[in-house]
Amino acid sequence: MNKKMQVIFYGVGSLGYALSQWLVLTFVSRFSGASAAGQYVLALAYLTPLTILFNLGLRNALATDVKSEFKLFEYKSIRLASIFLLIPISILVAYLLDELHVWFFLALSIKVCDSFSELVYGYWLNISNEFKYGVSQLIRLFFFIFFSAITFYIFNSSTGLAFIFPTSILFVFLFYDFKESAIYETKGFAINKKLFLQIVPLALASTTIALNVSIPRLLWDFFYTPTELAHYVFLTYFISLIAIPVGALCQAYLNFAAKGNDMKFLLIFTSFVGVIFFMIIVFYGEALVSAFYGINVNYSLPQLVSVGAAGILQLYVYLLNMHYTALRRFKVLMFVSLFTVACNILTTSLFFNYFEVLGGYLSLPTVIVIQLLLYPVTRKYSK
């Protein structure tokens, strides 16, 4: 299969994964209310960076290991050890935050099940077989929708619909991902110190990138209610959806870029997608939230413009992250992300104090602009 078709399948697979995540949030919102959706989003806010930290950036590290510097079982060993630590630490954090509720366990089950497949995806990218990633995600989506429909229409039950998603992830991992990859079948267990030290900067960078998404949500919960947090996430989640085609191309061409090939066409494509996204959010943002989540929210024009602008800027962040990951300049990503976290906390808090609810939206594009400006500055001091 040629590269173009591989990328198409990878993009379709990424769309399938995002659709599955969106369905989980939709099920929680429609059948349990905006407050429950806010609790679920809050659980994701601290579980996502925690999971990414323990995933240690192994997916991208393996995808860009074009010279096979490390053995497959060494990647597998670190992954198994990290998952073993992730579960009890996540539960401990939730206990300390008094967040041990059903929506926390839903989020945790999704993150843990997904972590097993993450390494497989890195392996497929390494061998330039993006097609299998697309197939894996589409099978997940099919089983999720199929069993959700059976549960809802045949058994007339909405309870536990969202939990079908992590079950689908685990099912596909066991019966497709595992069999179509050599990773987990490799013999031996050893933590390679050199590999571990090499991926730590990437892990920290990836974690802080996730923190930059989670911090505003945590501050929303601190200053306001889970319902208002849900309203914010309902609109800003469209940024994640529009990032799918750009993110898919970045991941699919990561190995290609690591070999020094020109990637200017991605910049043109990203700009086009960003402009379309901005127009859709400004003119149809409220209608989309109402149609998808079954909840009517009145957003002001500055709120809609802020989210639209943040979407465009976030796409350029994806491009820069891919560029430095391909070059294995993990320290650049780490330093940029760390500085951005500090700016995010300060900027979002100040904007909440001065602009109240609107401040949560205005801070989003402001922080991303700061992040983009940090890349050329940090590059000079992190060689």
Coordinates of C-alpha atoms in Angstrom, one line a residue:
M1 CA 0.0 0.0 0.0
N2 CA 1.4 3.4 -1.0
K3 CA 2.1 6.2 1.6
K4 CA -1.0 8.2 0.6
M5 CA -3.4 5.4 1.3
Q6 CA -1.5 4.7 4.6
V7 CA -2.0 8.3 5.7
I8 CA -5.7 8.2 4.7
F9 CA -6.3 5.1 6.8
Y10 CA -4.3 6.6 9.7
G11 CA -6.5 9.7 9.5
V12 CA -9.7 7.7 9.4
G13 CA -8.5 5.7 12.4
S14 CA -7.8 8.9 14.3
L15 CA -11.2 10.2 13.5
G16 CA -12.7 6.9 14.7
Y17 CA -10.8 7.2 18.0
A18 CA -11.9 10.9 18.5
L19 CA -15.5 9.9 17.7
S20 CA -15.4 7.2 20.3
Q21 CA -14.2 9.6 23.0
W22 CA -16.8 12.1 22.0
L23 CA -19.5 9.4 22.3
V24 CA -18.4 8.6 25.8
L25 CA -18.8 12.3 26.8
T26 CA -22.1 12.5 24.9
F27 CA -23.5 9.4 26.8
V28 CA -22.5 10.8 30.1
S29 CA -23.9 14.2 29.3
R30 CA -27.2 13.1 27.8
F31 CA -28.0 10.3 30.3
S32 CA -26.4 11.7 33.5
G33 CA -26.5 15.4 33.0
A34 CA -24.0 18.3 32.6
S35 CA -22.8 17.9 36.3
A36 CA -21.8 14.3 35.7
A37 CA -20.1 15.3 32.4
G38 CA -18.1 17.9 34.4
Q39 CA -17.0 15.2 36.9
Y40 CA -15.9 13.0 34.1
V41 CA -14.0 15.8 32.4
L42 CA -12.4 16.8 35.7
A43 CA -11.2 13.1 36.2
L44 CA -9.6 13.3 32.7
A45 CA -8.0 16.6 33.6
Y46 CA -5.7 15.0 36.2
L47 CA -5.6 11.4 34.8
T48 CA -4.5 12.4 31.3
P49 CA -1.2 14.1 32.3
L50 CA -0.6 11.4 34.8
T51 CA -1.1 8.6 32.2
I52 CA 1.0 10.4 29.7
L53 CA 3.8 10.8 32.3
F54 CA 3.8 7.0 32.9
N55 CA 3.5 6.2 29.2
L56 CA 6.9 8.0 29.0
G57 CA 6.5 9.0 25.4
L58 CA 7.4 5.4 24.3
R59 CA 5.0 5.6 21.3
N60 CA 6.9 8.5 19.7
A61 CA 10.3 7.3 20.8
L62 CA 9.7 4.0 19.1
A63 CA 8.2 5.6 16.0
T64 CA 11.3 7.7 15.5
D65 CA 13.9 5.0 16.4
V66 CA 14.7 4.6 12.7
K67 CA 18.1 3.1 13.4
S68 CA 16.8 0.5 15.8
E69 CA 19.0 1.8 18.6
F70 CA 17.0 -0.2 21.2
K71 CA 15.4 -3.6 21.2
L72 CA 11.6 -4.1 21.1
F73 CA 11.6 -6.0 24.4
E74 CA 13.2 -3.0 26.1
Y75 CA 10.4 -0.8 25.0
K76 CA 7.9 -3.4 26.2
S77 CA 9.6 -3.8 29.6
I78 CA 9.3 -0.1 30.4
R79 CA 5.7 0.0 29.2
L80 CA 4.6 -2.9 31.5
A81 CA 6.4 -1.5 34.5
S82 CA 4.9 1.9 33.9
I83 CA 1.3 0.5 33.7
F84 CA 1.9 -1.5 36.9
L85 CA 2.7 1.8 38.7
L86 CA 0.1 3.9 37.0
I87 CA -3.0 2.2 38.5
P88 CA -2.3 2.4 42.2
I89 CA -0.9 5.9 41.9
S90 CA -3.9 7.1 40.0
I91 CA -6.3 5.7 42.6
L92 CA -4.2 7.3 45.4
V93 CA -4.4 10.7 43.7
A94 CA -8.2 10.4 43.3
Y95 CA -8.5 9.4 46.9
L96 CA -6.5 12.4 48.1
L97 CA -8.6 14.7 45.9
D98 CA -11.8 13.0 47.1
E99 CA -12.7 12.1 43.6
L100 CA -13.2 8.3 43.8
H101 CA -16.5 8.2 41.9
V102 CA -17.8 6.1 39.0
W103 CA -16.7 8.7 36.4
F104 CA -13.1 8.5 37.7
F105 CA -13.0 4.7 37.2
L106 CA -14.5 5.2 33.7
A107 CA -11.7 7.6 32.8
L108 CA -9.0 5.3 34.5
S109 CA -10.2 2.2 32.7
I110 CA -10.0 4.0 29.3
K111 CA -6.5 5.3 30.0
V112 CA -5.1 2.0 31.2
C113 CA -6.6 -0.1 28.4
D114 CA -5.4 2.4 25.9
S115 CA -1.8 2.4 27.3
F116 CA -1.3 -1.2 26.2
S117 CA -2.1 -0.4 22.6
E118 CA -0.1 2.9 22.5
L119 CA 3.2 1.0 22.2
V120 CA 1.8 -1.1 19.4
Y121 CA 0.9 2.0 17.5
G122 CA 4.5 3.3 17.9
Y123 CA 5.7 0.0 16.4
W124 CA 3.4 0.3 13.4
L125 CA 4.6 3.9 12.8
N126 CA 8.2 2.7 13.0
I127 CA 7.6 0.1 10.2
S128 CA 5.5 2.6 8.2
N129 CA 2.3 0.5 8.6
E130 CA -0.2 3.2 9.5
F131 CA -3.0 1.0 7.8
K132 CA -3.1 -1.3 10.9
Y133 CA -3.6 1.7 13.2
G134 CA -6.7 2.7 11.2
V135 CA -8.1 -0.8 11.2
S136 CA -7.6 -1.1 14.9
Q137 CA -9.4 2.2 15.7
L138 CA -12.3 1.4 13.3
I139 CA -12.8 -2.0 14.9
R140 CA -12.9 -0.3 18.3
L141 CA -15.5 2.2 17.1
F142 CA -17.6 -0.6 15.5
F143 CA -17.7 -2.7 18.7
F144 CA -18.4 0.4 20.8
I145 CA -21.4 1.4 18.7
F146 CA -22.7 -2.1 18.1
F147 CA -22.7 -3.1 21.8
S148 CA -24.0 0.3 22.8
A149 CA -26.9 -0.1 20.4
I150 CA -27.7 -3.6 21.7
T151 CA -27.6 -2.4 25.3
F152 CA -29.7 0.7 24.7
Y153 CA -32.3 -0.6 22.2
I154 CA -32.6 -4.3 23.0
F155 CA -32.1 -4.2 26.8
N156 CA -33.6 -0.7 27.1
S157 CA -30.8 0.4 29.4
S158 CA -28.6 3.5 29.4
T159 CA -26.6 2.5 32.5
G160 CA -23.0 1.7 31.8
L161 CA -23.1 2.6 28.1
A162 CA -19.9 4.7 28.5
F163 CA -18.1 1.7 30.0
I164 CA -18.5 -0.3 26.8
F165 CA -15.7 1.9 25.3
P166 CA -12.8 0.6 27.5
T167 CA -14.2 -2.9 27.1
S168 CA -14.0 -2.4 23.3
I169 CA -10.4 -1.1 23.6
L170 CA -9.3 -4.2 25.6
F171 CA -11.1 -6.6 23.3
V172 CA -9.4 -5.1 20.2
F173 CA -6.0 -5.1 21.9
L174 CA -6.3 -8.8 22.8
F175 CA -7.6 -10.0 19.5
Y176 CA -6.1 -7.6 16.9
D177 CA -3.3 -5.3 18.2
F178 CA -1.5 -8.1 20.1
K179 CA -1.6 -10.5 17.2
E180 CA -0.6 -7.9 14.6
S181 CA 2.5 -6.7 16.4
A182 CA 5.8 -8.3 17.5
I183 CA 6.1 -6.1 20.6
Y184 CA 4.4 -8.1 23.4
E185 CA 5.5 -11.5 22.0
T186 CA 9.2 -10.6 22.4
K187 CA 11.0 -12.5 25.2
G188 CA 12.9 -10.9 28.0
F189 CA 12.4 -8.2 30.5
A190 CA 15.0 -5.5 31.2
I191 CA 14.9 -1.8 31.9
N192 CA 17.4 -0.2 29.6
K193 CA 18.9 2.8 31.5
K194 CA 20.0 4.6 28.4
L195 CA 16.6 4.3 26.8
F196 CA 14.9 5.4 30.0
L197 CA 17.1 8.5 30.3
Q198 CA 16.6 9.3 26.7
I199 CA 12.8 9.3 26.9
V200 CA 12.5 11.2 30.2
P201 CA 12.6 14.6 28.5
L202 CA 10.0 13.5 25.9
A203 CA 7.8 12.1 28.8
L204 CA 8.1 15.4 30.7
A205 CA 7.3 17.4 27.5
S206 CA 4.3 15.2 26.7
T207 CA 3.1 15.5 30.3
T208 CA 3.3 19.2 30.4
I209 CA 1.6 19.5 27.0
A210 CA -1.3 17.5 28.6
L211 CA -1.1 19.7 31.6
N212 CA -1.7 22.8 29.5
V213 CA -5.0 21.2 28.5
S214 CA -5.8 20.1 32.0
I215 CA -4.8 23.3 34.0
P216 CA -7.7 25.4 32.6
R217 CA -10.2 22.7 33.4
L218 CA -8.8 22.3 37.0
L219 CA -9.0 26.1 37.4
W220 CA -12.5 26.1 36.0
D221 CA -13.5 23.6 38.7
F222 CA -11.7 25.7 41.4
F223 CA -13.4 29.0 40.4
Y224 CA -16.7 27.8 39.2
T225 CA -19.0 24.6 39.1
P226 CA -18.7 21.3 37.2
T227 CA -21.6 22.4 35.0
E228 CA -19.7 25.6 33.9
L229 CA -16.7 23.4 33.3
A230 CA -18.8 21.1 31.1
H231 CA -20.0 24.1 29.1
Y232 CA -16.4 25.2 28.5
V233 CA -15.3 21.6 27.5
F234 CA -18.3 21.1 25.2
L235 CA -17.1 24.0 23.0
T236 CA -13.3 23.6 23.3
Y237 CA -13.5 19.9 22.6
F238 CA -14.1 20.8 19.0
I239 CA -10.4 21.9 18.9
S240 CA -9.5 18.3 19.6
L241 CA -11.8 17.1 16.7
I242 CA -10.4 19.6 14.2
A243 CA -6.9 18.6 15.2
I244 CA -7.5 15.1 14.1
P245 CA -6.5 15.5 10.4
V246 CA -3.5 17.6 11.3
G247 CA -2.5 15.3 14.2
A248 CA -3.0 12.2 12.0
L249 CA -0.7 13.6 9.3
C250 CA 1.9 14.6 11.8
Q251 CA 1.9 11.1 13.3
A252 CA 1.8 9.4 10.0
Y253 CA 4.7 11.4 8.6
L254 CA 6.7 11.4 11.8
N255 CA 9.0 8.7 10.6
F256 CA 9.1 10.3 7.1
A257 CA 10.1 13.7 8.7
A258 CA 12.7 12.0 10.9
K259 CA 14.5 11.0 7.7
G260 CA 14.9 14.7 6.7
N261 CA 12.1 15.0 4.1
D262 CA 10.4 18.3 3.3
M263 CA 7.1 18.9 5.1
K264 CA 5.9 22.3 3.8
F265 CA 2.7 20.9 2.4
L266 CA 1.6 20.3 6.1
L267 CA 1.9 24.0 6.8
I268 CA -0.5 24.8 3.9
F269 CA -2.9 22.1 4.9
T270 CA -2.9 23.2 8.6
S271 CA -3.6 26.9 7.7
F272 CA -6.6 25.8 5.5
V273 CA -8.1 23.6 8.2
G274 CA -7.6 26.3 10.8
V275 CA -9.5 29.0 8.9
I276 CA -12.4 26.6 8.2
F277 CA -12.5 25.7 11.9
F278 CA -12.6 29.4 13.0
M279 CA -15.5 30.2 10.8
I280 CA -17.5 27.1 11.9
I281 CA -17.0 27.9 15.6
V282 CA -17.9 31.6 15.3
F283 CA -21.0 31.0 13.3
Y284 CA -22.2 27.6 14.4
G285 CA -20.6 26.9 17.7
E286 CA -23.8 27.1 19.8
A287 CA -25.8 25.0 17.3
L288 CA -23.1 22.3 17.4
V289 CA -23.1 22.1 21.2
S290 CA -26.9 21.9 21.3
A291 CA -27.0 19.2 18.5
F292 CA -24.3 17.0 20.0
Y293 CA -24.8 17.2 23.7
G294 CA -28.5 18.0 24.0
I295 CA -27.8 21.1 26.1
N296 CA -28.5 24.7 25.1
V297 CA -25.6 27.0 26.1
N298 CA -25.5 30.8 25.3
Y299 CA -21.9 31.7 24.3
S300 CA -20.9 35.3 23.8
L301 CA -19.1 36.3 20.6
P302 CA -15.8 36.9 22.4
Q303 CA -16.0 33.3 23.8
L304 CA -16.6 31.9 20.3
V305 CA -13.9 34.0 18.7
S306 CA -11.4 32.9 21.5
V307 CA -12.1 29.2 20.9
G308 CA -11.9 29.6 17.2
A309 CA -8.5 31.5 17.4
A310 CA -7.2 28.9 19.9
G311 CA -8.0 26.2 17.4
I312 CA -6.0 27.7 14.6
L313 CA -3.0 28.4 16.9
Q314 CA -3.1 24.9 18.5
L315 CA -2.7 23.3 15.0
Y316 CA 0.6 25.2 14.6
V317 CA 1.7 23.8 18.0
Y318 CA 1.1 20.3 16.6
L319 CA 3.4 21.0 13.7
L320 CA 6.2 22.3 15.8
N321 CA 5.9 19.4 18.2
M322 CA 6.2 17.0 15.3
H323 CA 9.2 18.9 13.9
Y324 CA 11.2 18.7 17.2
T325 CA 10.1 15.1 17.9
A326 CA 11.3 14.0 14.4
L327 CA 14.6 15.7 15.1
R328 CA 14.6 13.9 18.5
R329 CA 15.1 17.4 20.1
F330 CA 13.1 16.3 23.2
K331 CA 14.7 18.9 25.4
V332 CA 13.2 21.7 23.4
L333 CA 9.7 20.2 23.8
M334 CA 10.3 19.7 27.5
F335 CA 11.5 23.3 28.2
V336 CA 8.7 24.9 26.1
S337 CA 6.1 22.8 27.8
L338 CA 7.4 23.6 31.3
F339 CA 7.5 27.3 30.7
T340 CA 4.0 27.1 29.1
V341 CA 2.6 25.4 32.2
A342 CA 3.8 28.2 34.4
C343 CA 2.4 30.8 32.0
N344 CA -0.9 28.9 31.8
I345 CA -1.4 28.9 35.6
L346 CA -0.6 32.5 35.9
T347 CA -2.5 33.8 32.8
T348 CA -5.6 31.7 33.4
S349 CA -5.8 32.7 37.1
L350 CA -5.4 36.4 36.3
F351 CA -7.9 36.3 33.5
F352 CA -10.5 34.6 35.8
N353 CA -10.0 37.3 38.4
Y354 CA -10.3 40.2 35.9
F355 CA -12.7 38.9 33.3
E356 CA -14.6 36.2 35.3
V357 CA -16.1 33.5 33.1
L358 CA -15.0 35.2 29.9
G359 CA -11.4 35.0 31.2
G360 CA -11.4 31.2 30.9
Y361 CA -11.9 31.6 27.2
L362 CA -9.7 34.6 26.6
S363 CA -6.7 32.9 28.3
L364 CA -6.8 29.9 25.9
P365 CA -5.5 31.7 22.7
T366 CA -3.3 34.0 24.9
V367 CA -1.4 31.0 26.4
I368 CA -0.9 29.3 23.0
V369 CA 0.6 32.5 21.5
I370 CA 3.1 32.6 24.4
Q371 CA 3.9 28.9 23.7
L372 CA 4.5 29.5 20.0
L373 CA 6.9 32.4 20.9
L374 CA 8.8 30.1 23.3
Y375 CA 9.9 27.6 20.6
P376 CA 12.6 29.8 18.8
V377 CA 13.8 31.1 22.2
T378 CA 14.2 27.7 23.8
R379 CA 15.8 26.1 20.8
K380 CA 18.9 28.3 21.2
Y381 CA 19.5 27.1 24.8
S382 CA 18.7 23.4 24.6
K383 CA 21.1 21.9 22.1

